[in-house]
PDB file of C-alpha atoms in Angstrom:
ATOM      1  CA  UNK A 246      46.587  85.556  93.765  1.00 53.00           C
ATOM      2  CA  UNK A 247      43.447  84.460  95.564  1.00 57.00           C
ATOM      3  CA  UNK A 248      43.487  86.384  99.094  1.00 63.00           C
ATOM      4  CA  UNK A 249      40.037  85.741 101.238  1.00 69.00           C
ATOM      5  CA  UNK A 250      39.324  88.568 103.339  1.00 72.00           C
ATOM      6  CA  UNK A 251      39.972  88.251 107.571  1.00 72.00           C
ATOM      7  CA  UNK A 252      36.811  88.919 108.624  1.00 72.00           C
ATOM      8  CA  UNK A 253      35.629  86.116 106.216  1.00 72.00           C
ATOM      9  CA  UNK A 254      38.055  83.870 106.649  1.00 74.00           C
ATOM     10  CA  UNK A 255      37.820  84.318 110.510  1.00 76.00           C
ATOM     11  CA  UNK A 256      34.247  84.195 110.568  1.00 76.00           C
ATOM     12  CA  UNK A 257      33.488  81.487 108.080  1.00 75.00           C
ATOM     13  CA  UNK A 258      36.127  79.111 110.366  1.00 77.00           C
ATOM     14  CA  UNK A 259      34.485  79.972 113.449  1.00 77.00           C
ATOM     15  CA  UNK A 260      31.110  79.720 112.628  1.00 77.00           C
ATOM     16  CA  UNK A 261      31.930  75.946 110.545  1.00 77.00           C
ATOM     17  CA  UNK A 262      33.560  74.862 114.361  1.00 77.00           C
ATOM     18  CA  UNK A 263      30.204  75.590 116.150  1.00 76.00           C
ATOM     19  CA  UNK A 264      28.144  73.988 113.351  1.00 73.00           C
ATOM     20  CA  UNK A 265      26.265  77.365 112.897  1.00 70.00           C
ATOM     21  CA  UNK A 266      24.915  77.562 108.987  1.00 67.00           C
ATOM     22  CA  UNK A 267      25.673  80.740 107.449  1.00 66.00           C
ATOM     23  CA  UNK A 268      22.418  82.278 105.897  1.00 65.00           C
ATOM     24  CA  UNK A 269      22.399  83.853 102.214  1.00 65.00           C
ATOM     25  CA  UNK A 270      22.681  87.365 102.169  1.00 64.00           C
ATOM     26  CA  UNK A 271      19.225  89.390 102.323  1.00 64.00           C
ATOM     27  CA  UNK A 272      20.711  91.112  99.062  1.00 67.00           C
ATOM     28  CA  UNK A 273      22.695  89.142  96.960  1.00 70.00           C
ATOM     29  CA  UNK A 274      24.542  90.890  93.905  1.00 73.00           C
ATOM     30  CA  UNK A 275      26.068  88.990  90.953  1.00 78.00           C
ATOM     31  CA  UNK A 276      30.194  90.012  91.428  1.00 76.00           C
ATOM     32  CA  UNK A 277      29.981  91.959  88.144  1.00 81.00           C
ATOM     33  CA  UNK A 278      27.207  93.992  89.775  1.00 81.00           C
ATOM     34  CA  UNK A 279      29.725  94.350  92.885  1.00 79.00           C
ATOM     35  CA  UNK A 280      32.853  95.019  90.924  1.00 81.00           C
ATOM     36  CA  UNK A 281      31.039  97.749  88.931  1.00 84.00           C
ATOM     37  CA  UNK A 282      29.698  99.335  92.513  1.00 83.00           C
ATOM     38  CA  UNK A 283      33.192  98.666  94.009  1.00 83.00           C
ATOM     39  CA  UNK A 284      34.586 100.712  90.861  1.00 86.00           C
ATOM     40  CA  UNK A 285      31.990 103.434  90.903  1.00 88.00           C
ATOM     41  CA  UNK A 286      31.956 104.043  94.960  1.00 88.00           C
ATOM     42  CA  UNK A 287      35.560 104.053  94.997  1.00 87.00           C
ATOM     43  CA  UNK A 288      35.732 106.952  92.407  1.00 89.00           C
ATOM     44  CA  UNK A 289      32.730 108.924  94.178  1.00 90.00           C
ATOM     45  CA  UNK A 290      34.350 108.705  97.360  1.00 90.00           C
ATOM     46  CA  UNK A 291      37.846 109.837  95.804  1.00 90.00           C
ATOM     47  CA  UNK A 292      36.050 112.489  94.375  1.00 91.00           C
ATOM     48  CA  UNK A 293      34.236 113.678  97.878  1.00 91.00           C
ATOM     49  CA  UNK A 294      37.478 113.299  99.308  1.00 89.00           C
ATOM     50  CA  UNK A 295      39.629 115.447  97.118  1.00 90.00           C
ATOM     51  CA  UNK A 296      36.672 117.843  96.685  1.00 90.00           C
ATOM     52  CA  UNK A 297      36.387 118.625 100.499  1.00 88.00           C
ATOM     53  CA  UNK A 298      39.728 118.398 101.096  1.00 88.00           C
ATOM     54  CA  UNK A 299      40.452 121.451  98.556  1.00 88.00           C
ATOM     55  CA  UNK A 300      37.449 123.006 100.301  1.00 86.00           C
ATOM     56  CA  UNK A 301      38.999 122.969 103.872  1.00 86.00           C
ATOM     57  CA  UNK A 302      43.138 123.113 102.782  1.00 84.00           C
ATOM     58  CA  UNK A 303      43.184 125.203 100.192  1.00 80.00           C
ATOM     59  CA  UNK A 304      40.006 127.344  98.571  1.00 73.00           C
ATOM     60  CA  UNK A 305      40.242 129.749 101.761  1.00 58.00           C
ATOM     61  CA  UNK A 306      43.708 130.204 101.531  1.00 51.00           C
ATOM     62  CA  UNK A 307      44.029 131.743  97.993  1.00 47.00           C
TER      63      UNK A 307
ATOM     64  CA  UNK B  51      56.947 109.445  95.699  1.00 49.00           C
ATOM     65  CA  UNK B  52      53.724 109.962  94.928  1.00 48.00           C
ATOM     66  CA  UNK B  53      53.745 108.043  91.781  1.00 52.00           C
ATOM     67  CA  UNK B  54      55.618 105.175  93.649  1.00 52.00           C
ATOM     68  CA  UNK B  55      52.604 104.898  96.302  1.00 50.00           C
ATOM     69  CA  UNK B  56      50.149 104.781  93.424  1.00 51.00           C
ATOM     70  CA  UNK B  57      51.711 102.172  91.711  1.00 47.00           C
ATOM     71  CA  UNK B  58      52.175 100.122  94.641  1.00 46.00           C
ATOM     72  CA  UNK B  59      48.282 100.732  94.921  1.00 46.00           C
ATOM     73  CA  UNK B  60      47.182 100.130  91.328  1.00 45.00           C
ATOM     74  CA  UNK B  61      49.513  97.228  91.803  1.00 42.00           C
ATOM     75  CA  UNK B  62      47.508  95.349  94.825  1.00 43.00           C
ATOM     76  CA  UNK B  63      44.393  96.237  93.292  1.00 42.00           C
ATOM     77  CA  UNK B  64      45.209  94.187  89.937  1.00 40.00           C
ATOM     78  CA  UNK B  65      47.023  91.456  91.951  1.00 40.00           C
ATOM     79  CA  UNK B  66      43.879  90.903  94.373  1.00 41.00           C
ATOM     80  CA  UNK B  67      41.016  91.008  91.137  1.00 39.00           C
ATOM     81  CA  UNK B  68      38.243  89.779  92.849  1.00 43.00           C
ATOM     82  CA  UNK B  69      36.377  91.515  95.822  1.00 46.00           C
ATOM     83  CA  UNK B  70      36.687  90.344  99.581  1.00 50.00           C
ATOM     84  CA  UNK B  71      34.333  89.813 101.977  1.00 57.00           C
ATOM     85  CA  UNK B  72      35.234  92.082 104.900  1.00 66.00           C
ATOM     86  CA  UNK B  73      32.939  92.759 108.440  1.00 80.00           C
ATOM     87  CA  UNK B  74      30.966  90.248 109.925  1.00 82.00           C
ATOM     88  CA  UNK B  75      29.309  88.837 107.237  1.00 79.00           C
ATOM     89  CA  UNK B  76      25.341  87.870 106.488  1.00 78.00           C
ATOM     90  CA  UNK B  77      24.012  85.342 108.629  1.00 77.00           C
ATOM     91  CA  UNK B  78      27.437  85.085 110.670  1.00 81.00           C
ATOM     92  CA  UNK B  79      25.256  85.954 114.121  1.00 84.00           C
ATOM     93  CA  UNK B  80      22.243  84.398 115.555  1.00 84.00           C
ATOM     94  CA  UNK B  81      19.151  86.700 114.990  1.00 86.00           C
ATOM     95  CA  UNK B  82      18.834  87.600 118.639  1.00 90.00           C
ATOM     96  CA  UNK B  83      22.442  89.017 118.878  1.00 90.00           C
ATOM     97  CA  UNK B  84      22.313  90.951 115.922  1.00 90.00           C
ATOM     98  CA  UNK B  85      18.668  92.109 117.039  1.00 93.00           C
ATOM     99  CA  UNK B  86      21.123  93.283 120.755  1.00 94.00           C
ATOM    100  CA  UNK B  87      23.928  94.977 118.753  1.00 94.00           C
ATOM    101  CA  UNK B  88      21.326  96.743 116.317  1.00 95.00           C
ATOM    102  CA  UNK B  89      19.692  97.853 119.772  1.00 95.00           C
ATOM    103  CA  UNK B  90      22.925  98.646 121.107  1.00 95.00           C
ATOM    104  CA  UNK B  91      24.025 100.737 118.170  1.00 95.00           C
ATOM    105  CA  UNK B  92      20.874 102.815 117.651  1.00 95.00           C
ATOM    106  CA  UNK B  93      21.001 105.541 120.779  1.00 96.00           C
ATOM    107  CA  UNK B  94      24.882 105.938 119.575  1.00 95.00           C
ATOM    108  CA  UNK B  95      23.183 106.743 115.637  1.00 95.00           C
ATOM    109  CA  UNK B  96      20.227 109.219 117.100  1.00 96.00           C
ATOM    110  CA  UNK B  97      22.816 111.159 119.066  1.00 95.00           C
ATOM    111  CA  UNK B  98      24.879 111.649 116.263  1.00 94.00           C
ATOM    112  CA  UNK B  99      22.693 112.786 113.926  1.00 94.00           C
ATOM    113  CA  UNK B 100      21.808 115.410 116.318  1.00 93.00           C
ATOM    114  CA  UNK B 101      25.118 116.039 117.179  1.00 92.00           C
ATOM    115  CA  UNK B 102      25.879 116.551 113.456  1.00 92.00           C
ATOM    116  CA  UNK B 103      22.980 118.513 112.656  1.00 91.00           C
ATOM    117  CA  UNK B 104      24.016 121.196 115.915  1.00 90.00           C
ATOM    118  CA  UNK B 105      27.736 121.192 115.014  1.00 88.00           C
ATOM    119  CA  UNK B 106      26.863 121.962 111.218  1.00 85.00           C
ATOM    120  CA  UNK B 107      24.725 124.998 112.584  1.00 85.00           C
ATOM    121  CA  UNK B 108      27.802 126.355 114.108  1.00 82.00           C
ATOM    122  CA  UNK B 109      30.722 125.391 111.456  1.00 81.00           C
ATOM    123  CA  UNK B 110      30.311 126.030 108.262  1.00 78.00           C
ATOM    124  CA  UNK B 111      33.393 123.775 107.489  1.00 83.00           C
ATOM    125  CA  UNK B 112      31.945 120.999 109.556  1.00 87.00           C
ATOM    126  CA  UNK B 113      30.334 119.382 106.780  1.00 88.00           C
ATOM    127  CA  UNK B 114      33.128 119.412 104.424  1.00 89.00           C
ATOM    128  CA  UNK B 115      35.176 118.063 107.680  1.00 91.00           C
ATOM    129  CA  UNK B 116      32.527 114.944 108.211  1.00 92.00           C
ATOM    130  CA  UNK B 117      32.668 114.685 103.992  1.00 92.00           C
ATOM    131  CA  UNK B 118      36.101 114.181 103.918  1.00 92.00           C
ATOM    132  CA  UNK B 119      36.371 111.844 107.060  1.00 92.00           C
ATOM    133  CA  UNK B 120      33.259 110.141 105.605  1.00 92.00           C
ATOM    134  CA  UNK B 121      34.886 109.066 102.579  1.00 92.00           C
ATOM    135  CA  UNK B 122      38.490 107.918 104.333  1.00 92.00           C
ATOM    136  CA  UNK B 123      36.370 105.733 106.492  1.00 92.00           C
ATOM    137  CA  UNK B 124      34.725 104.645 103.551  1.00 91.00           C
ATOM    138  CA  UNK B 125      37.805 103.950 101.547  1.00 90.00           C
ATOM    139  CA  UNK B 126      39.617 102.409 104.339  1.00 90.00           C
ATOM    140  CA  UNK B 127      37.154 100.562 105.665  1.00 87.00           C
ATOM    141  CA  UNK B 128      37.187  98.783 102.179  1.00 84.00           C
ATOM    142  CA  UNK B 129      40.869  98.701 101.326  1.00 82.00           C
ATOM    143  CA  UNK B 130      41.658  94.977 100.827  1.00 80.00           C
ATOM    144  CA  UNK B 131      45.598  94.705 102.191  1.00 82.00           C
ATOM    145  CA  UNK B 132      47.292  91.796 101.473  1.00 81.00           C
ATOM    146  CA  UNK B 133      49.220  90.013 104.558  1.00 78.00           C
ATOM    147  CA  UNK B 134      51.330  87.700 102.662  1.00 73.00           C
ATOM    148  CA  UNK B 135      52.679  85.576 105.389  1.00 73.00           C
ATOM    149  CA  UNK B 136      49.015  84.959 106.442  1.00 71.00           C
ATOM    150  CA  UNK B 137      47.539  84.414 103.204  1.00 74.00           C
ATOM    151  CA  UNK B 138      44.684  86.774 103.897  1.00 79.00           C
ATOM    152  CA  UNK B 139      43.863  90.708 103.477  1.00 81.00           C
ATOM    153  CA  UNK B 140      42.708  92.455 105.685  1.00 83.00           C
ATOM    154  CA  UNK B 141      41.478  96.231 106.004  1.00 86.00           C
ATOM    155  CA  UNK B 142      42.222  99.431 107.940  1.00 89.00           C
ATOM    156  CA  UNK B 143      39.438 100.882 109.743  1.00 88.00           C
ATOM    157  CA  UNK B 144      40.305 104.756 109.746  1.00 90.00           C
ATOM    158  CA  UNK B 145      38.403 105.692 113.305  1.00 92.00           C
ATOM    159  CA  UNK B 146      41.039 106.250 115.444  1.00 92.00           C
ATOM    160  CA  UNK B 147      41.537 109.784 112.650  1.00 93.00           C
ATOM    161  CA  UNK B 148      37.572 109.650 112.244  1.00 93.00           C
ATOM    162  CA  UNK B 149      37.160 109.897 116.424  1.00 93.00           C
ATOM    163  CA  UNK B 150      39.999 112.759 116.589  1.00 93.00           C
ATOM    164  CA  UNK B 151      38.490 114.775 114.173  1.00 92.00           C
ATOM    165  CA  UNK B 152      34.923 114.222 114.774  1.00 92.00           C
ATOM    166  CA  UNK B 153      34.236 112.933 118.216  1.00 90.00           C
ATOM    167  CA  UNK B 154      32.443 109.335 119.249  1.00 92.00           C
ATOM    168  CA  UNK B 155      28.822 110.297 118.464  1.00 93.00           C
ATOM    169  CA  UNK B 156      29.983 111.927 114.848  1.00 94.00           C
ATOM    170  CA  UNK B 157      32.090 108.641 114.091  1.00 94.00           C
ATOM    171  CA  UNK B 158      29.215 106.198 115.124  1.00 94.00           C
ATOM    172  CA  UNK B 159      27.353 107.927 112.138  1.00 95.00           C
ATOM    173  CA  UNK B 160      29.860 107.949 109.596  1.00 94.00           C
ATOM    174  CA  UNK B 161      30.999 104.457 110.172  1.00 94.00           C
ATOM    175  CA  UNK B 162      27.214 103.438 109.917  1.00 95.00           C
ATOM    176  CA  UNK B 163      26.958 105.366 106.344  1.00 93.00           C
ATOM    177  CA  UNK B 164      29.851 103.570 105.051  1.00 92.00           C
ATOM    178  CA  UNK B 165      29.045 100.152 106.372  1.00 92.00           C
ATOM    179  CA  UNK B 166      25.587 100.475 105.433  1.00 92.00           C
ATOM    180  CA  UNK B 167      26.550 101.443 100.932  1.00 89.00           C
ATOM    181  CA  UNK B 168      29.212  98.769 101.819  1.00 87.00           C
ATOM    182  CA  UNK B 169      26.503  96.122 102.802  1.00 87.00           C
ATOM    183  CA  UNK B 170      24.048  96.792 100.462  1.00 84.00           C
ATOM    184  CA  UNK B 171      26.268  97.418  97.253  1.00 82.00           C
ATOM    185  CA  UNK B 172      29.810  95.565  97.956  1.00 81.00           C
ATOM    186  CA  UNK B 173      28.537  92.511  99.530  1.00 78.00           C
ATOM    187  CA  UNK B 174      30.765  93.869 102.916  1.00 82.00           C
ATOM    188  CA  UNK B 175      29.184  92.806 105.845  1.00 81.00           C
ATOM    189  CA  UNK B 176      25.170  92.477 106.094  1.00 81.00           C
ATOM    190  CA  UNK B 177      22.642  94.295 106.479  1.00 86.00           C
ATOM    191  CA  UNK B 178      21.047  92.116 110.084  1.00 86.00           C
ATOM    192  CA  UNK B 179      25.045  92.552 110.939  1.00 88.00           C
ATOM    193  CA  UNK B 180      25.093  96.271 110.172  1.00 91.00           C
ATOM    194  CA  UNK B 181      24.509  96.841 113.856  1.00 93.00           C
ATOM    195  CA  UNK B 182      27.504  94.587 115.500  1.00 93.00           C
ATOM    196  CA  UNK B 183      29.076  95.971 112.475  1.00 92.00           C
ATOM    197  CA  UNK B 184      28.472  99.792 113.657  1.00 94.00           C
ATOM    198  CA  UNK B 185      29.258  98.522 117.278  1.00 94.00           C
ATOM    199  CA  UNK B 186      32.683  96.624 116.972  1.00 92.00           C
ATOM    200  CA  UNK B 187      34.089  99.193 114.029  1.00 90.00           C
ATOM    201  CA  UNK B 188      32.404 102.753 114.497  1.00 91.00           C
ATOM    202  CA  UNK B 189      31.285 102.784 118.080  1.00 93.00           C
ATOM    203  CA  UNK B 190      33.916 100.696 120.451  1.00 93.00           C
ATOM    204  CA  UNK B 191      36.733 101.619 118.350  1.00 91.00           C
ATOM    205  CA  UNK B 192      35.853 105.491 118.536  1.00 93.00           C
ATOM    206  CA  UNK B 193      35.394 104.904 122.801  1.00 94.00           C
ATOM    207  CA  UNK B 194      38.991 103.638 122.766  1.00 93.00           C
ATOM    208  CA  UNK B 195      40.791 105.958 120.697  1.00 92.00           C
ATOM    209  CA  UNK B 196      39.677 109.128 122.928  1.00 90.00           C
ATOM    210  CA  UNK B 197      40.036 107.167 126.114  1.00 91.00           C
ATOM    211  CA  UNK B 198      43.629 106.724 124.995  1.00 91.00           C
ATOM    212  CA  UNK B 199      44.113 110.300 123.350  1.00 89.00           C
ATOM    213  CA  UNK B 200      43.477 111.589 126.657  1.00 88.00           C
ATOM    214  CA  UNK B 201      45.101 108.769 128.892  1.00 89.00           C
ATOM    215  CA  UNK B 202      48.290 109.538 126.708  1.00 88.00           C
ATOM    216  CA  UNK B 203      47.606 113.539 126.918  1.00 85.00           C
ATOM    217  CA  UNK B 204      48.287 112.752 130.587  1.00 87.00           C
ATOM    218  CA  UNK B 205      51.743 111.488 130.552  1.00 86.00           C
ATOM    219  CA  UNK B 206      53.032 114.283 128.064  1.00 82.00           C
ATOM    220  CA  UNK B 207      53.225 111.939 124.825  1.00 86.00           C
ATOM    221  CA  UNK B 208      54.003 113.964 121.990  1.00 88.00           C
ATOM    222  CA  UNK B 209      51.031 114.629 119.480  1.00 89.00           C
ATOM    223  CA  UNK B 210      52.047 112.511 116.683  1.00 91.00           C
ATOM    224  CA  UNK B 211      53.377 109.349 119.243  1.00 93.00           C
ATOM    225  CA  UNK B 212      49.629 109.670 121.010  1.00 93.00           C
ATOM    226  CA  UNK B 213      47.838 109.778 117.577  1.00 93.00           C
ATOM    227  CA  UNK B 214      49.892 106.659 116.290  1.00 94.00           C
ATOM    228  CA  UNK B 215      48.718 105.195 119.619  1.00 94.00           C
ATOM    229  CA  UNK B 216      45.444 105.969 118.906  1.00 94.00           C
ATOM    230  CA  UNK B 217      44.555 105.090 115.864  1.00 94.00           C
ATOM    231  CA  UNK B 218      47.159 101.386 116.026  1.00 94.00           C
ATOM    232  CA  UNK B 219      44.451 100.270 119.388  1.00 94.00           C
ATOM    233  CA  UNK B 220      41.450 101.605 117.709  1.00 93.00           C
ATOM    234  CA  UNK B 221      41.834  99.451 114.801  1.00 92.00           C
ATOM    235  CA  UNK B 222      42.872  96.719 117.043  1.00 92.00           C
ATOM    236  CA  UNK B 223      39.748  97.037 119.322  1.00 93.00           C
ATOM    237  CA  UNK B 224      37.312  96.573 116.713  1.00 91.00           C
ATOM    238  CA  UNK B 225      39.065  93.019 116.224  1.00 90.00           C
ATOM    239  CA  UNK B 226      38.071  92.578 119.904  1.00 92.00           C
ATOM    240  CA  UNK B 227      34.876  93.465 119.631  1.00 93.00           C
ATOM    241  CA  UNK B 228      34.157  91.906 116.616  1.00 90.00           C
ATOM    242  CA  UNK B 229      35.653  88.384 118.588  1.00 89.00           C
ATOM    243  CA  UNK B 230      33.379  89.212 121.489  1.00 91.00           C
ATOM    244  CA  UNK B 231      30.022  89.212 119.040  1.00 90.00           C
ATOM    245  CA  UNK B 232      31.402  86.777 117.121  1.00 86.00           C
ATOM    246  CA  UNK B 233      32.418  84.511 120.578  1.00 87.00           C
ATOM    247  CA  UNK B 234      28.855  85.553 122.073  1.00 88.00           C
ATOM    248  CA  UNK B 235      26.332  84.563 119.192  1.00 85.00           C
ATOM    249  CA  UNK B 236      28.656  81.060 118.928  1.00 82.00           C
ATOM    250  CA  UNK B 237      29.677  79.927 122.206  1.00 80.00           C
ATOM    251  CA  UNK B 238      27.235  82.363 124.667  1.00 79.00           C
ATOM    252  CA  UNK B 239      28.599  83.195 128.095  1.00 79.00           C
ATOM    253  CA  UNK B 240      30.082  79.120 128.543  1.00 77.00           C
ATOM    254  CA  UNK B 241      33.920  79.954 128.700  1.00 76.00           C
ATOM    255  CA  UNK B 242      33.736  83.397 127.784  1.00 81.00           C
ATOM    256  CA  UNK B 243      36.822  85.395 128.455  1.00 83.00           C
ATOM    257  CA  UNK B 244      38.945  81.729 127.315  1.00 86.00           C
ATOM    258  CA  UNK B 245      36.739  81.611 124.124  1.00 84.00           C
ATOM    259  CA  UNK B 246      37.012  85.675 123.372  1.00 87.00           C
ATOM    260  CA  UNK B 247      40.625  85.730 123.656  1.00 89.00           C
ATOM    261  CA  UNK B 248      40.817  82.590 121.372  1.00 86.00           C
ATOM    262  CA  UNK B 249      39.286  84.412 119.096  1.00 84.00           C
ATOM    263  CA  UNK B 250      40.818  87.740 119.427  1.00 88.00           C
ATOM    264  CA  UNK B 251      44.424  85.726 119.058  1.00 88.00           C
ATOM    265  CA  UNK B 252      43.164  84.523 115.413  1.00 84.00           C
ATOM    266  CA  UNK B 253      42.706  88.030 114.346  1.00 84.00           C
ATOM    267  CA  UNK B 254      45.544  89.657 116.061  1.00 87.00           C
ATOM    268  CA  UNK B 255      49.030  88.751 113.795  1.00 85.00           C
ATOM    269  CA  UNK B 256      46.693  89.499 110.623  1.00 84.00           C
ATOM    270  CA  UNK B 257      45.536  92.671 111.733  1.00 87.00           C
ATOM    271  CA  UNK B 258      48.427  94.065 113.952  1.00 90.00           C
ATOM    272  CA  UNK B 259      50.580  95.060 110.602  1.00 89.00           C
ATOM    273  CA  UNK B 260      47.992  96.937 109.146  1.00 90.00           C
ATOM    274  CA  UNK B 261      47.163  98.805 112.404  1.00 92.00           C
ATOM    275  CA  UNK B 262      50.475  99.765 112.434  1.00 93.00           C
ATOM    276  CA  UNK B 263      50.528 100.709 109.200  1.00 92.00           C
ATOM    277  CA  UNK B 264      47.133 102.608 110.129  1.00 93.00           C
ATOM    278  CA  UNK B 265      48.850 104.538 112.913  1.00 94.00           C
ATOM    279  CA  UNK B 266      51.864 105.531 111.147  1.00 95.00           C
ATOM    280  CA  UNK B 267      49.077 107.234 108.621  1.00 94.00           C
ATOM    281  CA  UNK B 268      46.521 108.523 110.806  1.00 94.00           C
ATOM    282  CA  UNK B 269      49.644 110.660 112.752  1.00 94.00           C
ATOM    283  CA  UNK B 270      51.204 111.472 109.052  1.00 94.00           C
ATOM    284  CA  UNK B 271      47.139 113.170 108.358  1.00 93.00           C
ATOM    285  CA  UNK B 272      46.957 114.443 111.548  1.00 93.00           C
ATOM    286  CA  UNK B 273      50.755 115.876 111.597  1.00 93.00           C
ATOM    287  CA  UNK B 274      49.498 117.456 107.875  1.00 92.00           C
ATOM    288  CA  UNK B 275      46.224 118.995 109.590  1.00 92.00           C
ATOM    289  CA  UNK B 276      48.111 120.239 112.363  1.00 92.00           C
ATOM    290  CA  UNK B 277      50.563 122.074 110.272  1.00 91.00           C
ATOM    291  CA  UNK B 278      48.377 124.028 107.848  1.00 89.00           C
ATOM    292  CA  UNK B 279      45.182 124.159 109.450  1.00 87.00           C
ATOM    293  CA  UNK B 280      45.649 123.721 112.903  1.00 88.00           C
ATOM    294  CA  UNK B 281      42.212 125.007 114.038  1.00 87.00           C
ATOM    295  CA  UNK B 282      40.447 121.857 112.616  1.00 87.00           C
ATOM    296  CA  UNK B 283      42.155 120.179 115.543  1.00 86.00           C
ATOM    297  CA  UNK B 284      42.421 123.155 118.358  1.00 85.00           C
ATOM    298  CA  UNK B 285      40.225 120.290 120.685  1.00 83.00           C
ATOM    299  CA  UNK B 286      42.781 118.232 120.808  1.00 81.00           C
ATOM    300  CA  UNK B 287      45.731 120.937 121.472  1.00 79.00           C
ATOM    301  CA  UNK B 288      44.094 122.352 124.401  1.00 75.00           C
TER     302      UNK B 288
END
């Protein structure tokens, strides 16, 4: 399945109607670089998440 | 249940390999209007910060709070949902819980934090679009969920109806903001409310299932805060 994001797909429309060229990215990743962030944020967020949430739920109530 | 939702997650995750573009993306606005929103954007960031570094003075739980809202508006913000009739994904935007919780100046800061490790390491957004970015996502959208926490806190809505209102026209009113920049930097002010609600109409039956989806979990959080740890959201009892 090959899904293109809103914003993107929005955005990418729009901006091809009013003849405005889309400039590279100041940084520009290769997508293994991006999947490997993606992979690694997601976890570290989970984990700050879960973490904090324990802190404020639950380590005060034992 | 649980291990139903997961799989349903692990299962959109595989189906959609490849990451998506989400935010307005590098380059999308002319230099001067991303130069206006970056302007517009900072006073919101200073204020926060202090706002943050006062509140964390007085709570000691305030950080962990602002962790933990931190990382669902990072999560969400990123969470590529499929709309299968529309052929597109699009993503929650979790400040409707992130402005109950927190407050506008609080949000504007988290919602730059995420965008910002979004820009720079997911290829979300942009770094000269961080600003309209921070604007249409953290800042407007936080402005309209307390406006309408309160409007509804007038007429006697019950907590979780108001909080499903909340967060459903939050998410929705960082699509109309987002159309505005978007409309402004393209078109200028020639046809401007036609043009913006042009706009706004290609975004809307993409994003209005997942801001209802959105709603129904920010009050199912919220309903969960209320009932164990109630003090988190006294504010918002009173």
């Amino acid at each position: 399945m090959n899904l293109i994001g809103l914003d993107e797909k929005i955005g990418h429309r729009l901006t091809q109607e009013y003849g405005l060229n889309i400039k590279e990215a100041v940084l520009n990743l290769p997508s293994e670089i991006l999947l490997f962030a993606f992979i690694l944020l997601s976890c570290l967020a989970g984990f700050i998440l879960g973490y904090n949430w324990y802190r404020i739920f639950k380590a005060k109530t034992k | 249940m649980v291990k139903i939702i997961s799989f349903l997650f692990l299962f959109l995750f595989l189906a959609v390999p490849s990451l998506y573009a989400m935010h307005i993306a590098e380059g999308m606005l002319e230099f001067k209007w991303s130069f206006l929103w970056w302007l517009v954007a900072t006073p919101f960031l200073l204020m926060g910060l202090y706002h943050i570094k006062k509140l964390k003075q007085k709570n000691s739980l305030y950080l962990a709070l602002i962790s933990t809202t931190a990382a669902c508006v990072f999560i969400f913000s990123m969470l590529p949902l499929p709309v299968p009739i529309a052929g597109t994904t699009s993503h929650p935007t979790a400040i409707g819980l992130s402005s109950l919780l927190l407050g506008v100046l609080s949000t504007a800061v988290v919602s730059f934090i995420s965008l910002f490790i979004q820009a720079v390491f997911l290829g979300h957004g942009g770094l000269t679009t961080l600003g309209a970015n921070t604007v249409s996502m953290g800042i407007s959208g936080s402005i309209v969920a307390l406006f309408t926490f309160y409007f509804f806190k007038k007429i006697n809505l019950p907590l979780a109806v108001r909080v499903f209102l909340v967060a459903f026209l939050a998410d929705l009113s960082s699509y109309l903001v987002t159309a505005l920049q978007l409309c402004l930097s393209l078109a200028g002010f020639k046809a401007l409310p036609q043009l913006w609600i042009k706009f706004f109409l290609l975004f809307l039956p993409i994003q209005l299932p997942v801001a209802v989806l959105e709603g129904l979990l920010t009050a199912g959080i919220i309903k969960y805060i209320h009932t164990h740890k109630p003090e988190i959201i006294a504010h918002l009892l009173k």
